[in-house]
XYZ file of C-alpha atoms in Angstrom:
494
model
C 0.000 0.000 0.000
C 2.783 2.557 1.048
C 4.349 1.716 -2.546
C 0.814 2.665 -4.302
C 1.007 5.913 -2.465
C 4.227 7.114 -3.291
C 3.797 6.372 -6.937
C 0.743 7.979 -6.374
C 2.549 10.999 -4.794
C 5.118 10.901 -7.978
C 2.124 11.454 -10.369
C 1.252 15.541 -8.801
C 4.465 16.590 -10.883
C 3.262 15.288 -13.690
C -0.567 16.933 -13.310
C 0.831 20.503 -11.969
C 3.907 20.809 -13.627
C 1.908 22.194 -16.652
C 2.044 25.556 -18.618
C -1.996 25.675 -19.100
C -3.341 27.899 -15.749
C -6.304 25.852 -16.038
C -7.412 22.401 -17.298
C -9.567 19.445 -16.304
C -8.210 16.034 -16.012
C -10.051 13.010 -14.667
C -8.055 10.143 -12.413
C -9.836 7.146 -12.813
C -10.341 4.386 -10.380
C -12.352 0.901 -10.116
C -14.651 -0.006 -7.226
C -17.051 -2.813 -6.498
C -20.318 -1.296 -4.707
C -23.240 0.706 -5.570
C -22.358 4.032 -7.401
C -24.594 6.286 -5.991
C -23.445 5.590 -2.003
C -19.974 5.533 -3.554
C -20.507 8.996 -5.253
C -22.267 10.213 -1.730
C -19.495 9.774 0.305
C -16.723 10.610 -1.833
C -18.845 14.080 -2.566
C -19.031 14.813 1.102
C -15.795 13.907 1.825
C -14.661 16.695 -0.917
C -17.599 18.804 0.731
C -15.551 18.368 4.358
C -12.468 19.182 3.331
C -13.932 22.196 1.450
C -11.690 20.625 -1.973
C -14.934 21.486 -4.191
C -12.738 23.830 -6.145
C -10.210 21.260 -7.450
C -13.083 18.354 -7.825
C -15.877 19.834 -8.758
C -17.708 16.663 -9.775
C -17.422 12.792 -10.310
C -18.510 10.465 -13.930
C -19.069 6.945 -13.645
C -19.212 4.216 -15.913
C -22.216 3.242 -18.210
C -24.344 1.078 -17.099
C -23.688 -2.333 -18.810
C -27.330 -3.860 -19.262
C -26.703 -7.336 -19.796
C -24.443 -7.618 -15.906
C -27.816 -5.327 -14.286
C -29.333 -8.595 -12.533
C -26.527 -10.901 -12.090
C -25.019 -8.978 -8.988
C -26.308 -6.766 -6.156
C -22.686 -4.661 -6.385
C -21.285 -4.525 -9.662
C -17.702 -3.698 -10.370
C -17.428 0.002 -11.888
C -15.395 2.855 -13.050
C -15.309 6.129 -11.760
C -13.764 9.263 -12.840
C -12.669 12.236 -10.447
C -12.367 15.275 -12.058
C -9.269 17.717 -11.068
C -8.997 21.331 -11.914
C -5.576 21.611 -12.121
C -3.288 24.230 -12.384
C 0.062 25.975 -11.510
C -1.309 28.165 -8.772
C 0.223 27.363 -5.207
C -3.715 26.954 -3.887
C -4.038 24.418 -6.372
C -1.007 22.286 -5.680
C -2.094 22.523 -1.651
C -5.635 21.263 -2.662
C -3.916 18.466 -4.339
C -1.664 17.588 -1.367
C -4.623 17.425 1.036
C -6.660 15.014 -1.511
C -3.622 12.948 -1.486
C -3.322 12.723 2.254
C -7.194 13.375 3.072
C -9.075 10.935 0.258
C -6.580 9.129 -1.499
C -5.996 6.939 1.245
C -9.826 5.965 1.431
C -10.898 2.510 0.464
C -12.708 3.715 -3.046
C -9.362 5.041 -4.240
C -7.457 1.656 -3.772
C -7.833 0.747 -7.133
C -7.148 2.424 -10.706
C -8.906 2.354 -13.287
C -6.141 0.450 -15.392
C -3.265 -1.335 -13.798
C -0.622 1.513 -12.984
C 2.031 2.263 -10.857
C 0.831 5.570 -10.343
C -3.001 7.264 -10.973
C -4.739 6.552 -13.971
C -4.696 9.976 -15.651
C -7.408 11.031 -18.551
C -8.890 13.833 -20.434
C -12.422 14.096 -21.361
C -11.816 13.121 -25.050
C -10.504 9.486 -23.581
C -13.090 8.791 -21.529
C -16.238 10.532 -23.168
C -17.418 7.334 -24.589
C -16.946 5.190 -21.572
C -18.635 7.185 -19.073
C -22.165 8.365 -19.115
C -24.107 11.855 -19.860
C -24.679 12.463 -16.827
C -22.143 14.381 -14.398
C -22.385 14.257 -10.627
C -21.913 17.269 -9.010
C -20.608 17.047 -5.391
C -22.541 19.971 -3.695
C -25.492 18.923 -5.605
C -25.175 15.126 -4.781
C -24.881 15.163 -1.340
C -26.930 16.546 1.794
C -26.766 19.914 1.951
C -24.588 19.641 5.273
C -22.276 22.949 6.262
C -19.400 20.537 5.783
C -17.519 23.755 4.797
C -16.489 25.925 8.001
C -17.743 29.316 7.312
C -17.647 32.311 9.999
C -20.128 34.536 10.853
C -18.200 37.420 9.566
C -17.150 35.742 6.231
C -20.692 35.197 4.936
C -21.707 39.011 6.681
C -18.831 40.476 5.177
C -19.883 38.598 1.773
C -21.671 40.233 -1.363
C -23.750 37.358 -3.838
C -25.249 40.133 -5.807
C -21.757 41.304 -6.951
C -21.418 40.479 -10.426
C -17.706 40.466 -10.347
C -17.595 38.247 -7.454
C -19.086 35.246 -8.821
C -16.615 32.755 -9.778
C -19.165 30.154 -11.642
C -22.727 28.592 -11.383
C -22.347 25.186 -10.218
C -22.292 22.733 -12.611
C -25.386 21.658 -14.765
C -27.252 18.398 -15.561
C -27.073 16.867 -19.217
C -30.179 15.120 -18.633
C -32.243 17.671 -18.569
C -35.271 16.493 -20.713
C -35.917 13.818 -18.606
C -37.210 15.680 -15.969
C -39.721 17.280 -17.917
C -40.647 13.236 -19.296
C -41.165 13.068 -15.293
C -43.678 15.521 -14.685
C -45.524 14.707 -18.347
C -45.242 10.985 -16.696
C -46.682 12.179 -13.568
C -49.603 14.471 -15.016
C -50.795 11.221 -17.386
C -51.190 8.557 -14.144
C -52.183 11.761 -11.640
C -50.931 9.920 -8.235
C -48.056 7.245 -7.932
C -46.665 5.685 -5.021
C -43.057 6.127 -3.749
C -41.480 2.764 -5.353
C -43.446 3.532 -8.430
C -41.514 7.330 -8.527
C -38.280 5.824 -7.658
C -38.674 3.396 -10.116
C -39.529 5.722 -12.804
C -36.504 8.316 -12.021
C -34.619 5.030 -12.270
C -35.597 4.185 -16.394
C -35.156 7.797 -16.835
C -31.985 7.756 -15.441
C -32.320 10.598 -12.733
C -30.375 10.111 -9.339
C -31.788 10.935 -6.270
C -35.302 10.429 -6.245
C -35.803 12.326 -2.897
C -34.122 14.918 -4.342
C -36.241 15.055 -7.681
C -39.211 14.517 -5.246
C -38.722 17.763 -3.570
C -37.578 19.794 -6.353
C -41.216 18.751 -7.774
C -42.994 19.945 -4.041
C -41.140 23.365 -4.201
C -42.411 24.186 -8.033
C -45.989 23.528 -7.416
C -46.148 20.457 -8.817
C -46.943 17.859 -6.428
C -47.983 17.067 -3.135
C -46.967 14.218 -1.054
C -48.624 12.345 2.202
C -46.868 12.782 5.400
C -45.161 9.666 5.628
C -44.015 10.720 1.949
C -45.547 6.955 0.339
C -48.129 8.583 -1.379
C -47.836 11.145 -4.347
C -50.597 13.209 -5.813
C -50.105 15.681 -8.888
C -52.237 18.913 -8.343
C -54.346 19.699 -10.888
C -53.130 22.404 -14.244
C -53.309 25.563 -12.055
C -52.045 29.119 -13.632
C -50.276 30.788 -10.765
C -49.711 34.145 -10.311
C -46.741 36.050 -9.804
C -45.410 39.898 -9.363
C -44.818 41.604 -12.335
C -42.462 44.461 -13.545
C -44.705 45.630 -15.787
C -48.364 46.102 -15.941
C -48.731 42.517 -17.599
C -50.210 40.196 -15.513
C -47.755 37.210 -15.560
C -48.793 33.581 -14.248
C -46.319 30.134 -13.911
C -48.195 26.859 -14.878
C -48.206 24.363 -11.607
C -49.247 20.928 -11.206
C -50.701 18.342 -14.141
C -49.261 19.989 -17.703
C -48.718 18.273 -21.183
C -47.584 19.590 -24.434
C -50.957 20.171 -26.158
C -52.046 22.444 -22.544
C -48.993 24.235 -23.465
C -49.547 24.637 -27.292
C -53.331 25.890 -26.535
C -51.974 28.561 -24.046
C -50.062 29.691 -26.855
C -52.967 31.114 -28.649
C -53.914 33.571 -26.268
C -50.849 35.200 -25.323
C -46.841 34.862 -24.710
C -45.689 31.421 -23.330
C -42.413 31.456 -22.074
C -40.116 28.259 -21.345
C -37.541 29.227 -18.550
C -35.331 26.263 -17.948
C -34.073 25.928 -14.395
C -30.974 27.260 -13.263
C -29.208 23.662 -12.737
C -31.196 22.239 -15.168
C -32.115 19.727 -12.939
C -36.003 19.679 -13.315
C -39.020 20.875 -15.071
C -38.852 24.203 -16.896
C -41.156 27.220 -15.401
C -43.673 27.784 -18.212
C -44.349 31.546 -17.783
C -48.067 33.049 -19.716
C -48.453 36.574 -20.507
C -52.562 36.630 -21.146
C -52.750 39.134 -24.081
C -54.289 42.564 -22.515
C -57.389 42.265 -24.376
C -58.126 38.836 -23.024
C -58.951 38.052 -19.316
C -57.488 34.871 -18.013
C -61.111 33.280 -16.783
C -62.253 33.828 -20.240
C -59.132 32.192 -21.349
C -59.361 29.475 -19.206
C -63.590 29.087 -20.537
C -62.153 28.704 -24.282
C -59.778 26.445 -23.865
C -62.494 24.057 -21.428
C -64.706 24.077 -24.112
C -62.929 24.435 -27.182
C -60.063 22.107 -26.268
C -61.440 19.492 -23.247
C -59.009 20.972 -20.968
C -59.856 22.235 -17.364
C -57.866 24.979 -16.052
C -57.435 26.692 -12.548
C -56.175 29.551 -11.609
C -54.524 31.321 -8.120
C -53.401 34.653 -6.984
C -49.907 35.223 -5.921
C -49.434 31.648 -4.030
C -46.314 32.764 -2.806
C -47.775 35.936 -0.423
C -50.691 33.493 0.616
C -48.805 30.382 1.161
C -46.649 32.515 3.570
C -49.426 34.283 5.454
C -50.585 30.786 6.142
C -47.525 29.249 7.286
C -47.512 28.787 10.870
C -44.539 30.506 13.700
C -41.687 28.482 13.106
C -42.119 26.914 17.072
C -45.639 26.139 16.343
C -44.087 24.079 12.988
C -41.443 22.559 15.313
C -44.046 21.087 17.892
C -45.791 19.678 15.089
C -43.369 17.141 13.614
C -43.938 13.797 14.320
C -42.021 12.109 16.959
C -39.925 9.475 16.865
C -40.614 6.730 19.520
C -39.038 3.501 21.567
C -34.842 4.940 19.801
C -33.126 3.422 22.464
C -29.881 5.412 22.137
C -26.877 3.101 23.288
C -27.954 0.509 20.386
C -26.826 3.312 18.066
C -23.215 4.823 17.477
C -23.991 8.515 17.107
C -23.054 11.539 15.250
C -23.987 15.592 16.442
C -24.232 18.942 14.146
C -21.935 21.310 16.168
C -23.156 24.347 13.395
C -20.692 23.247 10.827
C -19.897 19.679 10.921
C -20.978 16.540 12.500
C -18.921 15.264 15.157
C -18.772 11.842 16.678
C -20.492 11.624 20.719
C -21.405 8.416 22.608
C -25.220 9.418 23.153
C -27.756 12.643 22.446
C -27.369 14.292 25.203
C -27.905 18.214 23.940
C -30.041 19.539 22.213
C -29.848 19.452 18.628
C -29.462 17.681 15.278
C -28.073 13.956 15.325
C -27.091 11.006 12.934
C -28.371 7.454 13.667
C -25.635 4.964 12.558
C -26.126 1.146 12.997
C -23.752 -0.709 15.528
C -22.998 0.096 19.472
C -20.415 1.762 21.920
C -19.637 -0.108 24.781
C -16.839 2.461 26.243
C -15.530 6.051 25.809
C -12.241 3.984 24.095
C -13.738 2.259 21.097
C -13.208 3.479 18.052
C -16.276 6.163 16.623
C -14.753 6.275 12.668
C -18.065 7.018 10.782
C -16.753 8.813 7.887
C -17.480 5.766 5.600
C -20.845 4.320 6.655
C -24.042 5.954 5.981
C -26.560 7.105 8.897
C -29.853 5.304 8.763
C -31.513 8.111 9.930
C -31.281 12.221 10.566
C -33.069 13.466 13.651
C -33.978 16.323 16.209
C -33.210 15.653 19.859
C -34.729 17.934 22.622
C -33.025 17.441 25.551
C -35.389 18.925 27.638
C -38.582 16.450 26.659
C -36.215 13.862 25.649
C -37.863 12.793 22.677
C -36.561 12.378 19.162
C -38.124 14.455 15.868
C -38.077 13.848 12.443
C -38.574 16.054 9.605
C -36.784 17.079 6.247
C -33.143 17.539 6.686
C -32.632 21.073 6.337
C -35.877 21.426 8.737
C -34.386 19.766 11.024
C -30.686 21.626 10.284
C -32.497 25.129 10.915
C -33.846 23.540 14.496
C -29.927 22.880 15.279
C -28.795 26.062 13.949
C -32.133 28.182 16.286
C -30.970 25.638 19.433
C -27.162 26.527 19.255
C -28.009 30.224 18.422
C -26.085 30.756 15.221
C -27.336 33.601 13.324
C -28.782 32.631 9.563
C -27.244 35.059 7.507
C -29.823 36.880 4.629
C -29.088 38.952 2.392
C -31.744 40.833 0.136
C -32.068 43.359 -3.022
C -35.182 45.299 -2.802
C -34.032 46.665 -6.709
C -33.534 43.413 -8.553
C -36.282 41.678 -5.586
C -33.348 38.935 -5.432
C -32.734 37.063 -1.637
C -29.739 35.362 -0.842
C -29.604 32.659 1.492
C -26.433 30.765 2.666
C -25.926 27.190 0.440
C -25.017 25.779 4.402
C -27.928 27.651 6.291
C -31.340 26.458 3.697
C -34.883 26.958 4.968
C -36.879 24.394 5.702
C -39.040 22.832 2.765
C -42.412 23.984 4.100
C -41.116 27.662 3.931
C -39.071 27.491 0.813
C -41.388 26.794 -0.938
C -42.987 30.240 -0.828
C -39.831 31.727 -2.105
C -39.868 29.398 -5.030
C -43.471 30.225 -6.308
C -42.833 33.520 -6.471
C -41.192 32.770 -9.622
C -41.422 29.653 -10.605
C -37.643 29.059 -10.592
C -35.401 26.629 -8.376
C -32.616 28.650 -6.581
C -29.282 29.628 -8.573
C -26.242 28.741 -7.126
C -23.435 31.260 -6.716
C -19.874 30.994 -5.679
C -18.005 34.258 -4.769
C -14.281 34.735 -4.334
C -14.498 33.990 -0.788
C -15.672 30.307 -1.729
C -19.206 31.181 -0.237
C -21.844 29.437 -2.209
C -25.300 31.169 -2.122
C -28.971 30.177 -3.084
C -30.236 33.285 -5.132
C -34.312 33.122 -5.397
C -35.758 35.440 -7.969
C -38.870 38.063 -7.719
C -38.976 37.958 -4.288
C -41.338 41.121 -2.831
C -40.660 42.992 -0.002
C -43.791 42.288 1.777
C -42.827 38.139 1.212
C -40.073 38.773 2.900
C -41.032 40.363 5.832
C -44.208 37.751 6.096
C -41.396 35.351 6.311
C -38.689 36.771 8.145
C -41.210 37.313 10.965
C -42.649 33.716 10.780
C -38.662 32.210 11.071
C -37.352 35.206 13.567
C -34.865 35.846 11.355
C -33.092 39.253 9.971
C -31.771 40.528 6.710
C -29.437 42.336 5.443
C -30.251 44.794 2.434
C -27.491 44.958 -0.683
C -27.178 46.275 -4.102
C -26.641 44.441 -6.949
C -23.227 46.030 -8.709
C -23.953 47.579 -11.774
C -22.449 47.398 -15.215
């Protein structure tokens, strides 16, 4: 093994010692598991060590069809890719992947028999590897693996045009998602195994994730043990305008002859999302000489189709939401967790940290096996928690609700400020990547335009979520709801 690292350690001349400032590689290695918990834990492992700059995303292999079947854990490639350079940053990144990853179990083995790492460019391994790209902020849990200050993210600007380093990176499967919700507007409820299944032929990861992607747009609504999915029905939404055009978003059940009929009676616009990563926002602009229930009449009778419509979800979907305490004592509860058959893992604000028991209160993992002493060994960093939940110390008894729910519980029960940040000019808010609302509330920012968050890097390695036409008076509804303050900035100007 110590002969496979210093090869290994031999092969960062060769990838730095280059003219080019800037160019991708990929290092290639084999593994024998399930991609997608190998892809998990590598990305959160790059997330931890905040190396998201110099591997900004992972490829694996195509799927061969004809071994799918035959074993539980087939034997794969994967490809790492490395922004390399000739920067002294760079070359430190590197040296902490060596030390940091490379010595993890997944990295054991190249991709071809080598002394040294298995080295390609994108041309080499297009063919071998599929569309798809995994992003490793996007893949994982959106834990604060990175350690941010208080004063770093305060002192930090996401509307600053010139600070943005890069959107993170996009999804090539992009038309599949909209197959998904045309899928899901034709058979009007599924089950969870019959979604999972589906994002499976279609070849989108993360079905959770694609599940609540679908919640926040409008589309979907799901029973609380989250079994049971049920597509609203074709609603026109309305949103703030600019102008004095009345603009709606088209939620729920939608096909392309809905779409083509809309068409006819004013401006239909096709937004893709910012990641590409699900359903584009179909914007109408009702011609002025038209009003939308007469719209909505014509196309009933003329074309079978019924239509509904709603004004300005967003505003009323906020006034509605209860106190954020009220929403805490809601969640269901967790009972008979008997705590010392678990090994255990708490959210200290940035990372999670290994402890023998809950004992504060606060966010914890749930990880399969036991403790017997203070001197065993608590190495997690390779196993996956079976479960993420709240623990109040005080009533001893164990929540359970979405994970960045349950984050913003650890974040109100340790007192760290959440850090927003909010352009009354552009109506932009900017909300920490490591500090996301809760599901439930989100979900009011997203309606108000019909558009997933952007992502946004600045120059201080701060990633934002930017949500678009976000009022003043939303805003305030919210901030009030979540006890939470904001900070006002201005978008530079060019």
């Amino acid at each position: 093994m110590n002969n496979i690292i210093a090869n290994r350690k031999q092969n960062s001349n060769q990838i730095f010692n280059s003219k080019n400032k800037k160019e991708r590689i990929y290092l290639g290695f084999c593994y024998q598991s399930k991609p997608s918990e190998v892809i998990e834990i590598i990305s959160q492992k790059v997330n931890e060590y905040d190396l998201t700059k110099l591997i900004p995303l992972l490829r694996v292999e195509k799927k061969d069809k004809t071994k799918i079947g035959k074993r539980k854990k087939p034997e794969f490639y994967f490809f790492v890719a490395i922004e390399k350079g000739n920067d002294t940053q760079s070359e430190r990144m590197y040296q902490e992947f060596q030390e940091k990853l490379l010595v993890l179990k997944y990295f054991k083995r190249n991709a071809f028999k080598s002394k040294g790492l298995s080295i390609f460019t994108h041309e080499q391994i297009k063919d071998m590897v599929a569309g798809k790209t995994y992003d490793v902020l996007d893949y994982t849990n959106p834990i604060p693996y990175e350690t941010k200050s208080k004063e770093n993210l305060v002192n930090d600007n996401p509307f600053e045009v010139d600070n943005i380093s890069d959107n993170l990176s996009t999804d090539n499967n992009s038309k599949n998602y909209q197959k998904l919700l045309y899928w899901l507007s034709v058979v009007g409820s599924s089950s969870w195994q019959l979604f999972r299944k589906t994002c499976q032929i279609l070849q989108l990861d993360n079905p959770a994730r694609n599940l609540r992607k679908l919640k926040l747009l409008g589309h979907l609504e799901t029973s609380a043990d989250g079994q049971k999915i049920v597509v609203n029905s074709p609603t026109l939404v309305q949103i703030e305008s600019n102008t004095e055009e009345k603009e709606f978003i088209l939620c729920g059940q939608q096909n392309g002859k809905l779409i083509n009929n809309l068409e006819k009676f004013g401006t239909v616009k096709i937004i893709e999302q910012p990641q590409k990563n699900a359903p584009s926002c179909i914007k109408f602009i009702p011609d002025n000489d038209i009003q939308l229930q007469e719209i909505i009449e014509q196309i009933k009778n003329n074309y079978y189709l019924q239509i509904y419509q709603a004004d300005l979800v967003s505003r009323k979907l906020a006034d509605a939401l209860p106190h954020w305490q009220e929403w805490y004592e809601n969640l269901s509860s967790l009972q008979g967790i008997v705590t010392s058959l678990y090994k255990w893992r708490q959210f200290d604000g940035n990372i999670f940290v290994e402890c023998l028991t809950p004992q504060k209160t606060g966010m914890y993992q749930m990880f399969q096996g036991t403790i017997k002493n203070s001197g065993d060994n608590l190495d997690l960093s390779s196993q996956k928690p079976i479960r993420t939940v709240f623990y109040d110390a005080d009533t001893q008894c164990f929540k359970q609700g979405d994970w960045c729910g349950l984050r913003f519980l650890a974040m109100k029960a340790i007192q760290q400020e959440i850090v927003i940040k909010y352009d009354e000019i552009s109506k932009r808010l900017a909300i920490p990547y490591t500090q996301r609302l809760s599901q439930l509330y989100e979900r009011s920012l997203v309606l108000a335009s019909g558009i997933l968050p952007s992502y946004q890097k600045t120059e201080d390695k701060n990633i934002w979520l930017i949500y678009e036409n976000i009022s003043l008076n939303l805003l305030q509804t919210l901030a009030n709801k979540l006890d939470l303050n904001w900070e006002e900035k201005r978008e530079c100007m060019m």
